[in-house]
Coordinates of C-alpha atoms in Angstrom, one line a residue:
M7 CA 6.0 6.3 38.7
T8 CA 5.9 5.0 35.1
N9 CA 3.4 2.2 34.4
H10 CA 4.5 -0.7 32.1
I11 CA 2.8 -3.4 30.1
M12 CA 4.7 -5.8 27.9
L13 CA 3.4 -7.9 25.0
Q14 CA 5.3 -11.1 24.3
G15 CA 4.4 -13.8 21.8
T16 CA 4.5 -17.6 21.5
S17 CA 6.4 -17.0 18.2
S18 CA 7.1 -14.4 15.6
H19 CA 4.3 -12.7 13.6
V20 CA 1.6 -13.5 16.2
G21 CA 0.5 -9.8 16.3
K22 CA 2.7 -8.3 19.0
S23 CA 3.5 -5.2 17.0
I24 CA -0.1 -4.5 16.0
L25 CA -1.4 -5.0 19.5
T26 CA 1.3 -2.8 20.9
T27 CA 0.2 -0.2 18.3
A28 CA -3.4 -0.7 19.5
L29 CA -2.6 -0.1 23.2
C30 CA -0.6 3.0 22.3
R31 CA -3.6 4.4 20.5
I32 CA -6.0 3.4 23.2
F33 CA -3.9 5.1 26.0
Y34 CA -3.4 8.1 23.8
Q35 CA -7.1 8.4 23.2
D36 CA -7.6 8.2 27.0
G37 CA -5.3 11.2 27.5
I38 CA -2.3 9.1 28.9
K39 CA 1.2 10.2 28.0
V40 CA 2.3 6.8 26.4
V41 CA 5.3 5.7 24.5
P42 CA 6.2 2.5 22.7
F43 CA 9.4 0.5 23.2
K44 CA 11.2 -2.4 21.7
A45 CA 14.7 -3.2 23.0
Q46 CA 15.9 -5.0 19.8
N47 CA 14.2 -5.2 16.4
M48 CA 15.3 -7.4 13.5
A49 CA 13.9 -6.0 10.3
L50 CA 14.8 -4.8 6.9
N51 CA 12.0 -2.1 7.1
S52 CA 13.5 0.9 8.8
Y53 CA 13.0 4.6 9.1
V54 CA 15.1 7.7 9.7
T55 CA 14.2 10.1 12.5
K56 CA 14.3 13.9 12.2
T57 CA 17.8 13.8 13.7
G58 CA 19.1 11.2 11.3
E59 CA 18.9 8.0 13.4
E60 CA 17.7 4.7 12.0
M61 CA 15.0 2.7 13.7
G62 CA 12.5 -0.1 13.0
R63 CA 9.2 0.9 11.3
A64 CA 7.1 -1.0 13.8
Q65 CA 8.0 1.5 16.5
V66 CA 7.4 4.4 14.1
A67 CA 3.8 3.2 13.6
Q68 CA 3.4 2.8 17.4
A69 CA 4.8 6.3 17.9
E70 CA 2.3 7.7 15.4
A71 CA -0.5 5.9 17.1
A72 CA 0.6 7.5 20.4
G73 CA 0.7 10.9 18.8
L74 CA 4.5 11.1 19.0
E75 CA 7.4 12.0 16.7
P76 CA 9.5 8.8 16.4
I77 CA 12.8 8.9 18.4
V78 CA 15.5 6.2 18.5
N79 CA 15.1 5.6 22.3
M80 CA 11.9 3.7 21.3
N81 CA 14.1 1.1 19.5
P82 CA 17.8 1.3 20.6
V83 CA 19.0 -1.8 18.9
L84 CA 18.1 -2.6 15.2
L85 CA 19.5 -5.7 13.4
K86 CA 19.3 -5.6 9.6
P87 CA 19.9 -9.0 8.0
T88 CA 22.5 -8.9 5.2
G89 CA 22.6 -12.6 4.4
N90 CA 24.6 -15.7 5.5
S91 CA 23.4 -15.5 9.1
C92 CA 24.9 -12.0 9.3
S93 CA 23.3 -8.7 10.2
Q94 CA 24.2 -5.0 10.3
V95 CA 24.0 -3.9 13.9
V96 CA 22.5 -0.4 14.4
L97 CA 23.0 0.9 17.9
M98 CA 21.0 4.1 18.9
G99 CA 20.3 4.7 15.2
K100 CA 23.9 4.4 13.9
P101 CA 25.5 1.3 12.3
I102 CA 28.4 -0.1 14.2
G103 CA 29.3 -2.9 11.8
N104 CA 28.2 -6.3 10.6
M105 CA 28.2 -9.3 12.9
S106 CA 27.4 -13.0 12.5
A107 CA 24.5 -14.3 14.5
K108 CA 26.9 -16.1 16.8
E109 CA 29.1 -13.0 17.3
Y110 CA 26.1 -10.9 18.2
H111 CA 24.2 -13.3 20.5
T112 CA 27.2 -14.7 22.3
G113 CA 29.5 -11.7 22.4
Y114 CA 27.7 -8.4 22.0
S115 CA 24.0 -8.5 22.9
L116 CA 24.6 -8.2 26.6
K117 CA 26.9 -5.3 26.1
A118 CA 24.1 -3.6 24.1
F119 CA 21.7 -4.1 27.0
S120 CA 23.4 -1.2 28.8
V121 CA 22.1 1.0 26.0
V122 CA 18.7 -0.5 26.3
K123 CA 18.6 0.3 30.0
E124 CA 19.6 3.9 29.3
A125 CA 17.0 4.3 26.7
L126 CA 14.3 3.0 29.1
K127 CA 15.6 5.3 31.8
E128 CA 15.2 8.4 29.5
L129 CA 11.7 7.4 28.4
S130 CA 10.6 6.8 32.0
K131 CA 11.5 10.4 32.8
E132 CA 9.0 11.8 30.4
Y133 CA 6.1 9.3 29.9
E134 CA 3.4 7.9 32.2
T135 CA 3.1 4.6 30.5
I136 CA 5.5 2.5 28.4
V137 CA 4.0 -0.2 26.2
I138 CA 6.8 -2.7 25.5
E139 CA 7.0 -5.2 22.6
G140 CA 9.0 -8.4 22.8
A141 CA 10.4 -10.3 19.9
G142 CA 9.9 -13.9 18.7
S143 CA 9.3 -16.1 21.8
P144 CA 10.6 -15.7 25.3
A145 CA 11.0 -19.5 25.5
E146 CA 13.8 -20.0 22.9
V147 CA 16.0 -22.0 25.2
N148 CA 19.0 -21.7 22.8
L149 CA 18.9 -17.9 22.8
K150 CA 17.5 -17.2 26.3
A151 CA 20.8 -16.6 28.1
N152 CA 21.7 -13.7 25.9
D153 CA 18.2 -12.4 25.0
I154 CA 17.8 -8.7 25.7
V155 CA 14.3 -8.1 24.3
N156 CA 11.9 -10.4 26.2
M157 CA 12.1 -11.5 29.8
R158 CA 15.3 -9.7 30.6
V159 CA 13.4 -6.4 30.0
A160 CA 10.4 -7.6 31.9
K161 CA 12.5 -8.5 34.9
L162 CA 14.4 -5.2 34.8
L163 CA 11.2 -3.3 35.0
N164 CA 9.1 -5.8 36.9
A165 CA 6.7 -5.3 34.1
P166 CA 3.5 -7.4 33.7
V167 CA 3.5 -9.5 30.6
L168 CA 0.6 -10.4 28.3
L169 CA 1.3 -13.6 26.2
I170 CA -0.1 -13.6 22.7
A171 CA -0.9 -16.5 20.4
D172 CA -2.0 -16.5 16.7
I173 CA -5.0 -18.8 16.5
D174 CA -5.2 -18.4 12.7
R175 CA -2.1 -20.5 12.4
G176 CA -3.5 -23.3 14.5
G177 CA -2.0 -24.8 17.7
A178 CA -2.7 -21.6 19.7
L179 CA -3.6 -23.5 22.9
A180 CA -0.6 -25.8 22.8
S181 CA 1.7 -22.8 22.1
L182 CA 0.4 -20.8 25.0
V183 CA 0.6 -23.8 27.4
G184 CA 4.0 -24.9 26.1
T185 CA 5.5 -21.4 26.2
L186 CA 4.5 -21.0 29.9
E187 CA 5.9 -24.5 30.7
L188 CA 9.3 -23.5 29.2
L189 CA 9.5 -20.3 31.3
D190 CA 11.1 -20.5 34.8
E191 CA 9.0 -19.7 37.9
E192 CA 10.0 -16.0 38.1
E193 CA 9.2 -15.5 34.4
R194 CA 5.8 -17.3 34.6
A195 CA 4.9 -15.1 37.6
L196 CA 5.4 -12.0 35.4
V197 CA 2.8 -13.3 32.8
K198 CA -0.4 -11.8 34.0
G199 CA -2.7 -12.8 31.1
L200 CA -3.2 -14.4 27.7
I201 CA -4.5 -13.0 24.4
I202 CA -5.7 -15.0 21.5
N203 CA -5.2 -13.1 18.3
K204 CA -6.5 -13.3 14.7
F205 CA -9.7 -15.2 15.5
R206 CA -12.2 -15.9 12.7
G207 CA -15.6 -17.4 13.4
D208 CA -18.1 -17.9 16.2
I209 CA -16.6 -16.9 19.6
T210 CA -19.0 -19.3 21.4
L211 CA -17.3 -22.2 19.8
L212 CA -14.0 -21.1 21.4
E213 CA -15.4 -20.7 24.9
P214 CA -14.5 -24.3 26.1
A215 CA -10.9 -23.7 25.0
I216 CA -10.8 -20.4 26.9
D217 CA -12.1 -22.2 30.1
F218 CA -9.4 -24.9 29.6
L219 CA -6.6 -22.4 29.2
E220 CA -7.5 -20.5 32.3
Q221 CA -7.8 -23.7 34.4
K222 CA -4.6 -25.2 32.9
T223 CA -2.4 -22.2 33.2
G224 CA -4.0 -20.2 36.1
K225 CA -3.8 -17.1 33.8
P226 CA -6.8 -15.1 32.7
V227 CA -7.6 -14.8 29.0
L228 CA -7.9 -11.0 28.6
G229 CA -9.4 -11.2 25.1
V230 CA -9.9 -12.8 21.8
I231 CA -9.0 -10.3 19.0
P232 CA -10.7 -10.9 15.6
Y233 CA -8.7 -11.2 12.5
L234 CA -8.2 -7.7 11.0
D235 CA -7.7 -7.5 7.3
H236 CA -6.3 -4.5 5.4
L237 CA -5.3 -2.6 8.5
G238 CA -3.4 0.1 6.5
I239 CA -0.6 0.1 9.1
D240 CA 3.1 -0.4 8.1
D241 CA 4.3 -4.0 8.3
E242 CA 7.4 -4.7 10.4
D243 CA 9.3 -7.2 8.4
S244 CA 9.3 -9.3 5.3
V245 CA 7.4 -12.1 7.0
S246 CA 4.3 -10.1 6.1
L247 CA 5.3 -10.2 2.5
E248 CA 4.1 -13.8 2.4
E249 CA 0.6 -12.3 2.8
K250 CA 1.0 -9.9 -0.1
I251 CA -0.9 -10.6 -3.4
H252 CA 1.2 -12.3 -6.0
T253 CA -1.1 -11.9 -9.0
A254 CA -2.8 -8.8 -10.4
S255 CA -6.4 -8.3 -9.3
N256 CA -9.1 -6.2 -10.9
G257 CA -7.7 -2.7 -10.5
E258 CA -7.4 -0.7 -13.8
L259 CA -3.7 -0.1 -13.2
K260 CA -1.5 -3.1 -12.8
I261 CA 1.6 -2.4 -10.8
A262 CA 4.3 -5.1 -10.3
V263 CA 6.7 -4.9 -7.4
I264 CA 9.9 -7.0 -7.9
R265 CA 10.3 -9.0 -4.7
T266 CA 14.0 -9.7 -4.3
P267 CA 15.4 -11.9 -1.5
K268 CA 16.9 -8.9 0.4
I269 CA 14.0 -6.5 -0.3
S270 CA 13.9 -3.6 2.2
N271 CA 11.4 -0.9 2.9
F272 CA 8.7 -2.5 0.8
T273 CA 6.3 -0.3 2.8
D274 CA 7.3 2.4 0.2
F275 CA 4.5 1.0 -1.9
D276 CA 1.7 0.3 0.6
C277 CA 0.1 3.6 -0.1
L278 CA -0.4 2.5 -3.7
E279 CA -2.5 -0.5 -2.5
K280 CA -5.0 1.9 -1.0
E281 CA -5.8 3.5 -4.4
A282 CA -9.0 2.1 -5.8
D283 CA -7.8 2.0 -9.4
V284 CA -4.5 0.1 -8.5
S285 CA -3.8 -3.6 -8.5
L286 CA -0.5 -4.0 -6.8
Y287 CA 1.2 -7.4 -6.8
Y288 CA 4.6 -8.9 -5.9
V289 CA 6.7 -10.9 -8.3
Q290 CA 9.6 -13.3 -7.5
A291 CA 11.4 -16.0 -9.3
G292 CA 8.9 -18.5 -10.8
D293 CA 6.1 -15.9 -10.9
S294 CA 4.8 -14.4 -14.0
L295 CA 5.5 -10.7 -14.3
G296 CA 2.5 -10.5 -16.6
N297 CA 1.8 -7.2 -18.5
P298 CA 2.0 -4.5 -15.8
D299 CA 1.4 -0.8 -16.5
L300 CA 4.3 0.0 -14.1
I301 CA 7.2 -2.0 -12.6
L302 CA 8.7 -1.0 -9.3
L303 CA 12.1 -2.1 -8.2
P304 CA 12.4 -1.6 -4.4
G305 CA 15.3 -1.0 -2.0
S306 CA 17.6 -3.8 -0.9
K307 CA 19.8 -4.6 2.1
N308 CA 22.2 -6.3 -0.3
T309 CA 22.0 -4.7 -3.7
T310 CA 24.7 -6.9 -5.2
E311 CA 23.0 -10.2 -4.3
D312 CA 19.6 -9.0 -5.4
L313 CA 21.0 -7.8 -8.7
L314 CA 22.6 -11.3 -9.3
Y315 CA 19.2 -12.8 -8.3
L316 CA 17.4 -10.7 -11.0
R317 CA 20.0 -11.8 -13.6
Q318 CA 20.1 -15.5 -12.7
S319 CA 16.3 -15.9 -12.3
G320 CA 15.5 -14.4 -15.7
I321 CA 13.6 -11.4 -14.2
E322 CA 16.2 -9.0 -15.6
A323 CA 15.6 -10.2 -19.2
N324 CA 11.8 -10.0 -18.7
I325 CA 12.0 -6.4 -17.3
K326 CA 14.1 -5.3 -20.3
M327 CA 11.7 -6.9 -22.7
L328 CA 8.7 -5.1 -21.1
I329 CA 10.6 -1.7 -21.1
A330 CA 11.3 -2.1 -24.8
Q331 CA 7.6 -2.6 -25.3
G332 CA 6.8 0.7 -23.5
T333 CA 6.3 -0.4 -19.8
P334 CA 7.8 2.2 -17.4
L335 CA 10.0 1.3 -14.4
I336 CA 10.8 3.2 -11.3
G337 CA 13.6 2.1 -8.9
I338 CA 14.0 3.3 -5.3
C339 CA 17.3 3.4 -3.4
G340 CA 18.9 0.0 -4.1
G341 CA 16.6 -0.5 -7.0
Y342 CA 17.8 2.8 -8.4
Q343 CA 21.4 1.7 -8.0
M344 CA 20.7 -1.5 -9.9
L345 CA 19.4 0.5 -12.9
G346 CA 22.9 1.9 -13.7
K347 CA 25.8 0.6 -15.8
A348 CA 27.8 -0.7 -12.8
I349 CA 28.1 -0.9 -9.0
Y350 CA 31.5 -0.8 -7.4
D351 CA 32.3 -2.1 -3.9
P352 CA 36.0 -1.4 -3.2
H353 CA 35.6 -1.8 0.5
H354 CA 33.5 -5.0 0.1
T355 CA 30.7 -3.4 2.0
E356 CA 28.1 -5.9 0.7
S357 CA 30.0 -8.8 -0.9
T358 CA 33.4 -10.1 -1.9
L359 CA 32.9 -8.8 -5.4
D360 CA 34.8 -5.6 -6.4
S361 CA 32.1 -4.7 -8.9
I362 CA 29.1 -5.9 -10.8
V363 CA 27.5 -4.9 -14.1
G364 CA 24.1 -3.2 -13.6
L365 CA 20.9 -3.4 -15.6
D366 CA 22.3 -0.7 -17.9
L367 CA 19.0 1.1 -18.1
L368 CA 20.4 4.5 -16.8
P369 CA 23.7 6.2 -17.5
I370 CA 24.9 6.2 -13.9
E371 CA 27.4 4.3 -11.7
T372 CA 27.3 3.7 -8.0
T373 CA 30.2 3.2 -5.6
F374 CA 29.6 1.8 -2.1
I375 CA 31.2 3.7 0.7
P376 CA 31.5 2.6 4.4
E377 CA 29.5 5.6 5.7
K378 CA 25.7 5.3 5.6
L379 CA 23.6 8.3 4.8
T380 CA 20.5 8.5 7.0
T381 CA 18.5 11.7 6.7
Q382 CA 14.9 12.9 6.4
V383 CA 14.5 15.1 3.3
V384 CA 12.1 17.6 1.8
A385 CA 12.1 17.9 -1.9
E386 CA 10.6 19.7 -4.9
C387 CA 9.7 18.1 -8.2
P388 CA 10.0 21.0 -10.7
G389 CA 8.9 19.0 -13.7
F390 CA 10.0 15.9 -15.5
Q391 CA 8.5 13.9 -18.3
F392 CA 6.9 10.6 -17.3
L393 CA 5.3 8.8 -20.2
D394 CA 3.3 11.7 -21.9
T395 CA 2.8 13.8 -18.8
T396 CA 4.9 16.4 -17.0
I397 CA 5.1 15.6 -13.3
V398 CA 5.2 18.6 -11.0
A399 CA 4.9 18.6 -7.2
S400 CA 6.2 20.5 -4.2
D401 CA 6.8 20.0 -0.5
L402 CA 7.6 16.3 -0.9
H403 CA 8.7 14.5 2.3
G404 CA 10.7 11.3 2.6
Y405 CA 14.0 9.9 3.8
E406 CA 17.3 8.4 2.6
I407 CA 19.1 5.3 3.9
H408 CA 22.0 4.2 1.7
M409 CA 25.7 3.6 1.6
G410 CA 26.3 4.4 -2.1
R411 CA 27.4 7.4 -4.0
T412 CA 25.9 7.7 -7.5
E413 CA 27.5 9.6 -10.4
F414 CA 25.9 10.7 -13.6
L415 CA 27.9 9.7 -16.7
Q416 CA 26.5 12.1 -19.3
E417 CA 25.2 15.6 -19.5
G418 CA 21.7 16.7 -20.4
F419 CA 19.9 14.3 -18.1
T420 CA 16.9 15.2 -16.0
N421 CA 16.9 15.0 -12.2
P422 CA 13.3 14.4 -11.0
F423 CA 13.9 16.0 -7.5
I424 CA 15.7 18.8 -5.9
I425 CA 16.3 18.2 -2.2
T426 CA 15.7 21.4 -0.3
E427 CA 16.1 20.2 3.3
R428 CA 18.1 17.4 5.0
S429 CA 17.2 16.8 8.6
E430 CA 15.7 20.3 8.9
T431 CA 18.9 21.9 7.4
K432 CA 18.5 23.8 4.1
A433 CA 20.1 22.1 1.1
H434 CA 20.1 22.2 -2.7
D435 CA 20.9 18.7 -3.9
L436 CA 19.8 17.0 -7.1
D437 CA 18.3 13.5 -6.7
G438 CA 17.5 10.7 -9.1
Y439 CA 17.6 10.3 -12.9
V440 CA 14.9 10.2 -15.5
R441 CA 15.7 8.7 -18.9
S442 CA 15.0 10.9 -21.9
D443 CA 12.1 8.7 -23.1
G444 CA 10.5 8.9 -19.6
L445 CA 10.3 5.1 -19.3
V446 CA 13.0 4.6 -16.6
M447 CA 13.6 6.6 -13.5
G448 CA 15.2 6.2 -10.1
S449 CA 15.5 8.0 -6.8
Y450 CA 17.1 7.6 -3.4
I451 CA 14.0 9.0 -1.6
H452 CA 12.1 6.4 0.4
G453 CA 8.4 7.3 1.0
I454 CA 8.1 9.4 -2.1
F455 CA 4.8 7.7 -3.0
D456 CA 3.3 8.7 0.4
N457 CA 3.1 12.2 -1.0
D458 CA -0.5 12.3 -2.3
L459 CA -0.2 14.7 -5.3
Y460 CA 3.0 13.1 -6.6
R461 CA 1.5 9.6 -6.3
R462 CA -1.7 10.5 -8.1
S463 CA 0.2 12.4 -10.8
I464 CA 2.2 9.2 -11.6
L465 CA -1.0 7.1 -11.6
N466 CA -2.8 9.6 -13.8
A467 CA 0.0 9.6 -16.3
I468 CA -0.4 5.9 -16.6
R469 CA -4.2 6.3 -16.9
V470 CA -3.7 8.8 -19.8
R471 CA -1.3 6.4 -21.5
K472 CA -4.1 3.7 -21.3
G473 CA -6.8 6.1 -22.6
L474 CA -8.5 6.4 -19.2
T475 CA -9.7 9.6 -17.6
P476 CA -7.5 11.0 -14.9
I477 CA -8.8 10.9 -11.3
E478 CA -8.7 14.2 -9.3
N479 CA -9.4 12.8 -5.9
T480 CA -6.9 10.6 -4.2
V481 CA -6.4 8.9 -0.9
N482 CA -5.2 11.2 1.9
T483 CA -2.4 9.0 3.2
A484 CA -1.9 10.8 6.5
R485 CA -5.6 10.8 7.3
A486 CA -6.1 7.2 6.2
K487 CA -3.3 6.1 8.5
Q488 CA -4.8 7.9 11.5
D489 CA -8.2 6.4 10.7
S490 CA -6.5 2.9 10.7
Y491 CA -5.1 3.5 14.1
D492 CA -8.5 4.5 15.4
R493 CA -10.2 1.5 13.8
L494 CA -7.6 -0.8 15.3
A495 CA -8.0 0.7 18.8
D496 CA -11.8 0.5 18.6
T497 CA -11.7 -3.2 17.7
V498 CA -9.2 -4.0 20.5
R499 CA -11.2 -2.0 23.1
K500 CA -14.3 -4.1 22.3
N501 CA -12.5 -7.4 22.5
L502 CA -10.0 -6.9 25.3
N503 CA -10.9 -6.7 29.0
M504 CA -9.6 -3.2 29.5
D505 CA -10.7 -3.0 33.2
L506 CA -8.6 -6.1 34.0
L507 CA -5.7 -4.7 31.9
K508 CA -5.7 -1.5 33.9
E509 CA -5.9 -3.4 37.1
I510 CA -2.9 -5.5 36.1
M511 CA -0.9 -2.4 35.2
A512 CA -1.8 -0.6 38.5
T513 CA -0.9 -3.6 40.7
K514 CA 2.5 -3.2 42.3
Q515 CA 4.5 -6.3 41.5

């Protein structure tokens, strides 16, 4: 019989995803065949599986921590906000359309729960333990009747629940007590313990509060997890962007990421933060772009709206001024589409506009189409000029998620990449565009900077431009990620009552 443990929170962003990742790693280290699960995820950060399905990045990190290849059964429902209280609904990795919040929560979510149950059934056939992540709070009384990700899952599986609060925000005790009070008797019975997360300071000063909690609620506090900075693990959603640095620090290379309202897959650039010579910072309306050595324009869930945002905020004019002064810019996916002369939306895939003028930095045009391309890719970089350096790299891995078809408007251009595989099928497709002066380039490939040689080649080209010596050694992204999972697991082991956790999981409900 499969064991279960479910992590729910008193609110969003209390650490459910990270602690789920930690437990997946701990059980994996202990030789247990463990799998993560989240019934429904709302995030703009997504990933494409080997078979071409789209899922939330949080479950990807959890799968990696469990030593698994991500599969869509780990996250059967993904909601990708598009704006105006509307989301694209992705069911078992494939988009089925856009729905308003009301349409989804009152008319569709319970229908989707049948898919959730089937996904759980399939995972239960293969794995000894399922670590389940909830979403938001289980005590949202206005959403509870149609909620398919918290207590409905716990009741279905009779799964023990650990309730998590973020003490760094303040009000942790009240939020734990209040959440339990708002649950009904059956739901409260499923909560077997409490976790206080993101603690800074002297644990002895917290002990009276722990005693109070246990007496007040009748639930044991399984642990107090310290605040962990610079985890090096992919963030789930744009809430974590609030914690990103908004001004350049002391790194030799200043890289500015344009933070648009509908920014997606910002984790494309997390690997750059790990490089010792890089100062990565995020810029939005009202912030100073400064004098960066490189500008990055990320993907977007609504390219049209984000392009208008750049124009109306004055960021577009600032970007063009910096490029004219010799600052390079790289756009990924939606950011790549924005760099062209125009974007056409004949089917009103993103907005009511039929078309919009682009930044006019590359001689390309993009037309949105109803079908979404979701595929993992392997690519070669045979050689293109970036600043004063020829960039060459091979066996580059990444993925594509987009609904646009981009056309090149002139001959003699350079494509930076040749895609040689799509979802493990041989291909020979040209990707991206590099301007003749090497200052502007774009690509559809997400995760391209995770490739160590390519990333360091780009950074070294900037170093050479600045008169700095190139750096031969670079961060091993894959190894650093595994080390982060181990560090997280070690910290949680030390601060969580693992014996009590195992006892809770082993007890028949």
